mmCIF file of C-alpha atoms and ligand atoms in Angstrom:
data_model
loop_
_atom_site.group_PDB
_atom_site.id
_atom_site.type_symbol
_atom_site.label_atom_id
_atom_site.label_comp_id
_atom_site.label_asym_id
_atom_site.label_seq_id
_atom_site.Cartn_x
_atom_site.Cartn_y
_atom_site.Cartn_z
ATOM 1 C CA MET A 1 180.711 55.290 168.762
ATOM 2 C CA ALA A 2 180.077 57.656 165.913
ATOM 3 C CA LYS A 3 181.441 61.164 165.516
ATOM 4 C CA VAL A 4 178.884 63.992 165.674
ATOM 5 C CA VAL A 5 179.583 67.668 164.934
ATOM 6 C CA VAL A 6 177.245 70.227 166.509
ATOM 7 C CA THR A 7 177.618 73.504 164.636
ATOM 8 C CA GLY A 8 176.561 75.884 167.438
ATOM 9 C CA LYS A 9 175.660 76.159 171.087
ATOM 10 C CA ILE A 10 172.592 74.085 172.063
ATOM 11 C CA PRO A 11 171.025 73.431 175.508
ATOM 12 C CA ALA A 12 173.213 71.197 177.694
ATOM 13 C CA VAL A 13 170.478 68.632 178.289
ATOM 14 C CA ALA A 14 170.362 67.841 174.560
ATOM 15 C CA LEU A 15 174.140 67.890 174.152
ATOM 16 C CA GLU A 16 174.537 65.457 177.053
ATOM 17 C CA ARG A 17 172.174 62.968 175.379
ATOM 18 C CA LEU A 18 174.460 62.981 172.336
ATOM 19 C CA ARG A 19 177.607 62.743 174.458
ATOM 20 C CA ALA A 20 176.216 59.733 176.315
ATOM 21 C CA GLU A 21 176.301 57.724 173.081
ATOM 22 C CA HIS A 22 178.796 59.320 170.704
ATOM 23 C CA THR A 23 181.954 61.364 170.354
ATOM 24 C CA VAL A 24 180.746 64.921 170.067
ATOM 25 C CA ASP A 25 182.606 67.889 168.664
ATOM 26 C CA ALA A 26 180.411 70.872 169.571
ATOM 27 C CA TRP A 27 181.017 74.524 168.830
ATOM 28 C CA GLU A 28 180.125 75.976 172.233
ATOM 29 C CA ASP A 29 180.990 79.617 171.683
ATOM 30 C CA GLU A 30 178.201 82.218 171.679
ATOM 31 C CA SER A 31 179.567 83.601 168.403
ATOM 32 C CA LEU A 32 178.904 81.784 165.145
ATOM 33 C CA ILE A 33 181.405 79.222 163.927
ATOM 34 C CA SER A 34 183.403 80.438 160.917
ATOM 35 C CA ARG A 35 182.958 78.621 157.643
ATOM 36 C CA ASP A 36 186.646 77.546 157.615
ATOM 37 C CA GLU A 37 186.422 76.178 161.144
ATOM 38 C CA LEU A 38 183.256 74.273 160.292
ATOM 39 C CA LEU A 39 184.779 72.803 157.124
ATOM 40 C CA ARG A 40 187.752 71.653 159.177
ATOM 41 C CA ARG A 41 185.635 70.135 161.969
ATOM 42 C CA VAL A 42 183.187 68.194 159.804
ATOM 43 C CA ALA A 43 185.943 66.135 158.145
ATOM 44 C CA GLY A 44 185.258 62.485 158.976
ATOM 45 C CA THR A 45 182.030 63.122 160.912
ATOM 46 C CA ASP A 46 179.107 60.675 160.781
ATOM 47 C CA ALA A 47 176.382 63.146 161.702
ATOM 48 C CA ILE A 48 175.886 66.904 161.863
ATOM 49 C CA VAL A 49 173.483 68.700 164.182
ATOM 50 C CA SER A 50 173.125 72.103 162.527
ATOM 51 C CA LEU A 51 171.728 75.493 163.426
ATOM 52 C CA LEU A 52 169.917 77.563 160.795
ATOM 53 C CA THR A 53 172.847 79.986 160.725
ATOM 54 C CA GLU A 54 175.134 77.427 159.035
ATOM 55 C CA LYS A 55 174.971 76.687 155.340
ATOM 56 C CA ILE A 56 175.053 72.953 154.694
ATOM 57 C CA ASP A 57 175.880 72.846 150.998
ATOM 58 C CA ALA A 58 177.659 70.503 148.598
ATOM 59 C CA ALA A 59 181.106 71.842 149.521
ATOM 60 C CA LEU A 60 180.492 71.179 153.199
ATOM 61 C CA LEU A 61 179.087 67.706 152.523
ATOM 62 C CA ASP A 62 182.190 66.894 150.458
ATOM 63 C CA ALA A 63 184.434 68.234 153.218
ATOM 64 C CA ALA A 64 182.615 65.904 155.648
ATOM 65 C CA GLY A 65 183.205 62.825 153.499
ATOM 66 C CA LYS A 66 181.373 59.703 152.396
ATOM 67 C CA GLN A 67 180.695 58.366 155.906
ATOM 68 C CA LEU A 68 178.320 61.265 156.683
ATOM 69 C CA ARG A 69 174.831 59.846 157.365
ATOM 70 C CA SER A 70 172.662 62.681 158.583
ATOM 71 C CA VAL A 71 172.163 66.404 159.005
ATOM 72 C CA SER A 72 169.703 67.282 161.784
ATOM 73 C CA ASN A 73 168.614 70.891 161.708
ATOM 74 C CA VAL A 74 167.599 72.537 164.985
ATOM 75 C CA ALA A 75 164.751 74.377 163.225
ATOM 76 C CA VAL A 76 161.594 73.598 161.350
ATOM 77 C CA GLY A 77 162.798 75.630 158.346
ATOM 78 C CA TYR A 78 165.690 73.984 156.507
ATOM 79 C CA ASN A 79 166.460 76.384 153.679
ATOM 80 C CA ASN A 80 170.054 76.517 155.015
ATOM 81 C CA ILE A 81 170.482 72.912 153.847
ATOM 82 C CA ASP A 82 170.923 71.833 150.238
ATOM 83 C CA VAL A 83 168.540 68.866 150.442
ATOM 84 C CA PRO A 84 169.116 67.598 146.860
ATOM 85 C CA ALA A 85 172.898 67.635 147.498
ATOM 86 C CA CYS A 86 172.290 65.592 150.665
ATOM 87 C CA ARG A 87 170.052 63.165 148.786
ATOM 88 C CA GLU A 88 172.723 62.654 146.080
ATOM 89 C CA ARG A 89 175.165 61.656 148.822
ATOM 90 C CA ASN A 90 172.655 59.477 150.736
ATOM 91 C CA VAL A 91 172.695 61.883 153.672
ATOM 92 C CA LEU A 92 169.373 62.022 155.557
ATOM 93 C CA VAL A 93 168.006 65.432 156.560
ATOM 94 C CA THR A 94 165.732 66.067 159.552
ATOM 95 C CA ASN A 95 164.038 69.133 161.056
ATOM 96 C CA THR A 96 162.033 69.981 164.198
ATOM 97 C CA PRO A 97 158.349 70.485 163.360
ATOM 98 C CA GLY A 98 155.661 70.799 166.014
ATOM 99 C CA VAL A 99 157.700 71.844 169.030
ATOM 100 C CA LEU A 100 157.937 75.508 167.995
ATOM 101 C CA THR A 101 154.423 75.918 166.626
ATOM 102 C CA GLU A 102 152.868 77.652 169.634
ATOM 103 C CA ALA A 103 155.863 79.900 170.401
ATOM 104 C CA THR A 104 156.030 81.102 166.799
ATOM 105 C CA ALA A 105 152.265 81.649 166.655
ATOM 106 C CA ASP A 106 152.543 83.742 169.840
ATOM 107 C CA ILE A 107 155.099 85.985 168.143
ATOM 108 C CA ALA A 108 152.979 86.336 164.991
ATOM 109 C CA MET A 109 149.992 87.355 167.138
ATOM 110 C CA ALA A 110 152.197 89.747 169.111
ATOM 111 C CA LEU A 111 153.366 91.353 165.851
ATOM 112 C CA ILE A 112 149.749 91.681 164.685
ATOM 113 C CA LEU A 113 148.872 93.544 167.876
ATOM 114 C CA MET A 114 152.090 95.587 167.929
ATOM 115 C CA SER A 115 151.568 96.712 164.339
ATOM 116 C CA THR A 116 147.859 97.460 164.401
ATOM 117 C CA ARG A 117 148.012 99.171 167.816
ATOM 118 C CA ARG A 118 151.332 101.006 167.232
ATOM 119 C CA LEU A 119 152.899 99.606 170.402
ATOM 120 C CA ALA A 120 156.563 99.888 169.435
ATOM 121 C CA GLU A 121 155.992 103.431 168.202
ATOM 122 C CA GLY A 122 154.336 104.342 171.506
ATOM 123 C CA GLU A 123 157.146 102.793 173.501
ATOM 124 C CA ARG A 124 159.704 104.768 171.515
ATOM 125 C CA VAL A 125 157.917 108.018 172.440
ATOM 126 C CA ILE A 126 158.115 107.242 176.148
ATOM 127 C CA ARG A 127 161.716 106.037 176.073
ATOM 128 C CA ALA A 128 162.795 109.108 174.134
ATOM 129 C CA GLN A 129 161.057 111.178 176.843
ATOM 130 C CA GLN A 130 159.075 113.005 174.197
ATOM 131 C CA PRO A 131 156.110 115.040 175.460
ATOM 132 C CA TRP A 132 152.797 113.205 175.101
ATOM 133 C CA GLN A 133 149.252 113.567 176.321
ATOM 134 C CA TRP A 134 146.154 111.339 176.147
ATOM 135 C CA GLY A 135 144.091 112.724 173.310
ATOM 136 C CA MET A 136 140.991 111.669 171.400
ATOM 137 C CA PHE A 137 143.030 111.374 168.224
ATOM 138 C CA TYR A 138 146.433 110.545 169.709
ATOM 139 C CA MET A 139 148.268 107.576 168.152
ATOM 140 C CA LEU A 140 145.182 105.774 166.918
ATOM 141 C CA GLY A 141 145.619 102.328 165.474
ATOM 142 C CA SER A 142 143.212 99.883 163.878
ATOM 143 C CA SER A 143 140.914 97.423 165.662
ATOM 144 C CA ILE A 144 141.354 93.811 164.681
ATOM 145 C CA GLN A 145 137.938 92.653 165.961
ATOM 146 C CA GLY A 146 135.793 91.779 162.962
ATOM 147 C CA SER A 147 138.679 92.172 160.523
ATOM 148 C CA GLN A 148 140.064 89.462 158.219
ATOM 149 C CA LEU A 149 143.365 87.700 158.797
ATOM 150 C CA GLY A 150 144.843 86.215 155.627
ATOM 151 C CA ILE A 151 147.181 83.318 156.359
ATOM 152 C CA VAL A 152 149.583 82.604 153.510
ATOM 153 C CA GLY A 153 150.592 78.952 153.968
ATOM 154 C CA MET A 154 148.150 77.251 156.327
ATOM 155 C CA GLY A 155 150.380 74.650 157.994
ATOM 156 C CA GLN A 156 150.703 73.928 161.721
ATOM 157 C CA ILE A 157 151.942 77.431 162.581
ATOM 158 C CA GLY A 158 149.383 79.155 160.365
ATOM 159 C CA ALA A 159 146.580 77.182 162.049
ATOM 160 C CA ALA A 160 147.915 78.068 165.519
ATOM 161 C CA VAL A 161 147.913 81.771 164.548
ATOM 162 C CA ALA A 162 144.363 81.397 163.208
ATOM 163 C CA ARG A 163 143.201 79.943 166.571
ATOM 164 C CA ARG A 164 144.664 82.924 168.411
ATOM 165 C CA ALA A 165 143.243 85.420 165.918
ATOM 166 C CA ARG A 166 139.766 83.936 166.269
ATOM 167 C CA ALA A 167 139.933 84.571 170.010
ATOM 168 C CA PHE A 168 140.579 88.231 169.090
ATOM 169 C CA GLY A 169 137.467 88.282 166.898
ATOM 170 C CA MET A 170 139.166 88.004 163.501
ATOM 171 C CA THR A 171 137.799 86.000 160.582
ATOM 172 C CA ILE A 172 140.218 83.726 158.745
ATOM 173 C CA ALA A 173 141.120 83.369 155.074
ATOM 174 C CA TYR A 174 143.988 81.192 153.915
ATOM 175 C CA THR A 175 146.024 79.909 150.996
ATOM 176 C CA LYS A 176 147.197 76.311 150.875
ATOM 177 C CA ARG A 177 147.942 74.001 147.963
ATOM 178 C CA SER A 178 145.073 71.711 148.968
ATOM 179 C CA PRO A 179 142.293 73.098 151.168
ATOM 180 C CA LEU A 180 142.153 72.180 154.869
ATOM 181 C CA ASP A 181 140.349 69.017 155.893
ATOM 182 C CA ALA A 182 136.698 69.663 156.704
ATOM 183 C CA GLU A 183 137.164 69.338 160.474
ATOM 184 C CA THR A 184 139.969 71.926 160.725
ATOM 185 C CA ALA A 185 138.245 74.274 158.271
ATOM 186 C CA LYS A 186 135.158 74.100 160.473
ATOM 187 C CA GLU A 187 137.127 74.563 163.706
ATOM 188 C CA LEU A 188 138.875 77.646 162.288
ATOM 189 C CA ASN A 189 135.868 78.780 160.265
ATOM 190 C CA ALA A 190 138.477 79.449 157.590
ATOM 191 C CA THR A 191 137.863 80.288 153.943
ATOM 192 C CA HIS A 192 140.224 78.971 151.281
ATOM 193 C CA MET A 193 141.273 81.640 148.740
ATOM 194 C CA GLU A 194 143.755 82.132 145.925
ATOM 195 C CA LEU A 195 146.582 84.496 146.888
ATOM 196 C CA ASP A 196 145.277 87.485 144.906
ATOM 197 C CA GLU A 197 141.845 87.334 146.524
ATOM 198 C CA LEU A 198 143.363 86.890 149.979
ATOM 199 C CA LEU A 199 145.634 89.923 149.464
ATOM 200 C CA ALA A 200 142.816 92.084 148.164
ATOM 201 C CA THR A 201 140.405 91.266 150.995
ATOM 202 C CA SER A 202 142.540 90.819 154.143
ATOM 203 C CA ASP A 203 143.161 93.460 156.799
ATOM 204 C CA VAL A 204 146.220 91.606 158.068
ATOM 205 C CA VAL A 205 148.301 89.236 155.918
ATOM 206 C CA SER A 206 150.523 86.816 157.853
ATOM 207 C CA LEU A 207 153.185 84.723 156.078
ATOM 208 C CA HIS A 208 153.688 81.093 157.119
ATOM 209 C CA CYS A 209 154.986 79.420 153.969
ATOM 210 C CA PRO A 210 158.390 77.720 153.797
ATOM 211 C CA TYR A 211 161.137 79.549 151.908
ATOM 212 C CA SER A 212 161.996 78.006 148.530
ATOM 213 C CA PRO A 213 162.765 79.249 145.010
ATOM 214 C CA GLU A 214 158.961 79.359 144.486
ATOM 215 C CA THR A 215 158.363 81.622 147.499
ATOM 216 C CA HIS A 216 161.408 83.884 146.969
ATOM 217 C CA HIS A 217 160.010 87.470 146.983
ATOM 218 C CA LEU A 218 156.450 86.128 147.001
ATOM 219 C CA MET A 219 155.622 89.527 148.484
ATOM 220 C CA ASN A 220 157.024 92.047 146.005
ATOM 221 C CA ALA A 221 155.940 95.426 144.629
ATOM 222 C CA SER A 222 153.192 93.796 142.596
ATOM 223 C CA THR A 223 151.732 91.512 145.308
ATOM 224 C CA ILE A 224 152.095 94.138 148.047
ATOM 225 C CA GLY A 225 150.304 96.487 145.645
ATOM 226 C CA LYS A 226 147.313 94.126 145.704
ATOM 227 C CA MET A 227 146.871 94.574 149.469
ATOM 228 C CA LYS A 228 144.443 97.106 150.952
ATOM 229 C CA LYS A 229 145.976 100.499 151.778
ATOM 230 C CA SER A 230 144.799 99.944 155.349
ATOM 231 C CA ALA A 231 146.339 96.443 155.651
ATOM 232 C CA TYR A 232 149.337 95.116 157.584
ATOM 233 C CA LEU A 233 151.930 92.536 156.510
ATOM 234 C CA ILE A 234 153.366 90.155 159.133
ATOM 235 C CA ASN A 235 156.366 87.900 158.476
ATOM 236 C CA THR A 236 157.505 85.198 160.907
ATOM 237 C CA ALA A 237 158.439 82.728 158.128
ATOM 238 C CA ARG A 238 161.709 83.548 156.343
ATOM 239 C CA GLY A 239 163.017 86.970 155.352
ATOM 240 C CA PRO A 240 163.505 86.429 151.609
ATOM 241 C CA VAL A 241 159.803 85.610 151.170
ATOM 242 C CA VAL A 242 159.468 89.424 151.200
ATOM 243 C CA ASP A 243 161.272 91.851 148.898
ATOM 244 C CA GLU A 244 162.368 94.251 151.665
ATOM 245 C CA GLU A 245 163.159 97.068 149.256
ATOM 246 C CA ALA A 246 159.635 96.897 147.796
ATOM 247 C CA LEU A 247 158.106 96.641 151.273
ATOM 248 C CA ALA A 248 160.008 99.695 152.520
ATOM 249 C CA THR A 249 158.837 101.693 149.486
ATOM 250 C CA ALA A 250 155.217 100.588 150.028
ATOM 251 C CA LEU A 251 155.390 101.570 153.706
ATOM 252 C CA GLN A 252 156.986 104.938 152.878
ATOM 253 C CA GLN A 253 154.375 105.696 150.245
ATOM 254 C CA GLY A 254 151.440 104.551 152.410
ATOM 255 C CA LYS A 255 150.528 101.765 149.993
ATOM 256 C CA ILE A 256 149.912 99.571 153.051
ATOM 257 C CA ALA A 257 149.447 100.668 156.669
ATOM 258 C CA GLY A 258 152.223 98.759 158.381
ATOM 259 C CA ALA A 259 154.382 95.673 158.745
ATOM 260 C CA GLY A 260 155.580 93.452 161.564
ATOM 261 C CA LEU A 261 158.766 91.528 160.802
ATOM 262 C CA ASP A 262 160.549 88.851 162.831
ATOM 263 C CA VAL A 263 162.745 87.722 159.924
ATOM 264 C CA PHE A 264 164.814 89.592 157.353
ATOM 265 C CA GLU A 265 166.180 89.084 153.880
ATOM 266 C CA LYS A 266 169.858 89.320 154.845
ATOM 267 C CA GLU A 267 169.808 88.461 158.533
ATOM 268 C CA PRO A 268 171.160 89.859 160.779
ATOM 269 C CA THR A 269 171.286 92.941 158.519
ATOM 270 C CA VAL A 270 168.003 94.824 158.258
ATOM 271 C CA HIS A 271 167.287 96.974 155.204
ATOM 272 C CA GLN A 272 168.310 100.523 156.128
ATOM 273 C CA ALA A 273 165.091 102.003 154.746
ATOM 274 C CA LEU A 274 163.013 99.964 157.228
ATOM 275 C CA ILE A 275 164.945 101.163 160.262
ATOM 276 C CA GLY A 276 163.570 104.696 160.209
ATOM 277 C CA LEU A 277 159.948 103.754 159.515
ATOM 278 C CA ASP A 278 157.500 104.107 162.393
ATOM 279 C CA ASN A 279 155.007 101.829 160.657
ATOM 280 C CA ALA A 280 157.446 98.885 160.636
ATOM 281 C CA VAL A 281 157.774 96.767 163.789
ATOM 282 C CA LEU A 282 161.149 95.006 163.689
ATOM 283 C CA ILE A 283 162.195 92.208 166.043
ATOM 284 C CA PRO A 284 165.276 89.945 165.816
ATOM 285 C CA HIS A 285 164.033 86.459 164.749
ATOM 286 C CA LEU A 286 162.457 85.596 168.101
ATOM 287 C CA GLY A 287 159.737 83.222 166.834
ATOM 288 C CA SER A 288 160.980 80.171 168.727
ATOM 289 C CA ALA A 289 163.000 82.046 171.350
ATOM 290 C CA THR A 290 161.757 80.632 174.652
ATOM 291 C CA VAL A 291 163.835 78.449 176.948
ATOM 292 C CA GLU A 292 161.239 75.672 176.725
ATOM 293 C CA THR A 293 160.944 75.777 172.945
ATOM 294 C CA ARG A 294 164.658 75.958 172.205
ATOM 295 C CA THR A 295 165.244 73.036 174.589
ATOM 296 C CA ALA A 296 162.516 71.025 172.849
ATOM 297 C CA MET A 297 163.965 71.880 169.417
ATOM 298 C CA ALA A 298 167.481 70.788 170.413
ATOM 299 C CA ASN A 299 166.144 67.608 172.015
ATOM 300 C CA LEU A 300 164.146 66.744 168.902
ATOM 301 C CA ALA A 301 167.154 67.346 166.632
ATOM 302 C CA VAL A 302 169.229 65.060 168.873
ATOM 303 C CA THR A 303 166.474 62.410 168.841
ATOM 304 C CA ASN A 304 166.589 62.526 165.042
ATOM 305 C CA ALA A 305 170.387 62.245 164.918
ATOM 306 C CA LEU A 306 170.446 59.383 167.448
ATOM 307 C CA ALA A 307 167.772 57.524 165.490
ATOM 308 C CA VAL A 308 169.756 57.671 162.237
ATOM 309 C CA LEU A 309 172.992 56.673 163.966
ATOM 310 C CA SER A 310 171.331 53.632 165.541
ATOM 311 C CA GLY A 311 169.826 52.530 162.236
ATOM 312 C CA LYS A 312 166.244 53.484 163.125
ATOM 313 C CA THR A 313 163.865 55.661 161.130
ATOM 314 C CA ALA A 314 164.249 59.288 162.236
ATOM 315 C CA PRO A 315 160.893 60.824 163.247
ATOM 316 C CA ASN A 316 161.298 64.018 161.213
ATOM 317 C CA LEU A 317 162.850 63.176 157.856
ATOM 318 C CA VAL A 318 162.490 65.852 155.187
ATOM 319 C CA GLY A 319 162.926 65.901 151.421
HETATM 320 C C1 DGY B 1 162.663 77.715 162.560
HETATM 321 O O1 DGY B 1 162.655 76.716 163.284
HETATM 322 O O2 DGY B 1 162.665 77.613 161.337
HETATM 323 C C2 DGY B 1 162.654 79.033 163.207
HETATM 324 O O3 DGY B 1 162.823 80.064 162.316
HETATM 325 C C3 DGY B 1 163.699 79.078 164.304
HETATM 326 O O4 DGY B 1 163.472 80.195 165.085
#
């Protein structure tokens, strides 16, 4: 039996699969585990099942020790893990692609509709019991039918958002290192563009690229400045892909029409300037937050950990 540390609460069905085969030390509190507690618990562990809220860096890997074989993130994004540091120590890293694609695409589409149709703003009026009246010019938004959605980072989630957007009558432009294969490009009727052209021509820009040093503040004062004044920026990827300060300024000054954000630069803190802006829709990192999806994510992370511990090839190796 190997020792496995689980850094946060995961669905019981997944935890039980681990417990059936190994000695599991799981942090089962709703609150996050403290760094000190985590450093203490990982000592001597063979595998770590990690949540995106825990930083798996060189110091933590050293605290775990030389027997550590794998880190299995319960997320598709793995910017919380220092992959090169893992590689140097022969620690395998896995993530959970695929199982959260549809749930995350649903949230991106919801943010597109919430932003362009001012839904959160309207709800705030009713909840605050402010006087309102149907009016020809009351709280008008923008129609998305016939408008262009620019997908930055056309991976699985980007493609799933594109499918939804097409059902709403949007046309699709995208950035991707290498263009889509002919079949998918045809299915999505999607046009490959460089980032500048996509920003200048899209009515909604939706971010789906992984977070890395290359994508840090990809959307900054200069790139946001290339968007149409009437356009909306949607982020369901990772917060630091957007310079929040620059975004807040652009929204305040009407340089773009609105933004819909599921992720934030310094989660769970949200930039104070965004809080008071009616043209910013702000939701608390809910992309994968359904019972079914979170269960599938935890199960996939456990499948990956069990594979490594039994000497098999893990299905979702990264790096
Ligand atoms: C992921 O898997 O990276 C998501 O952000 C989790 O919600």
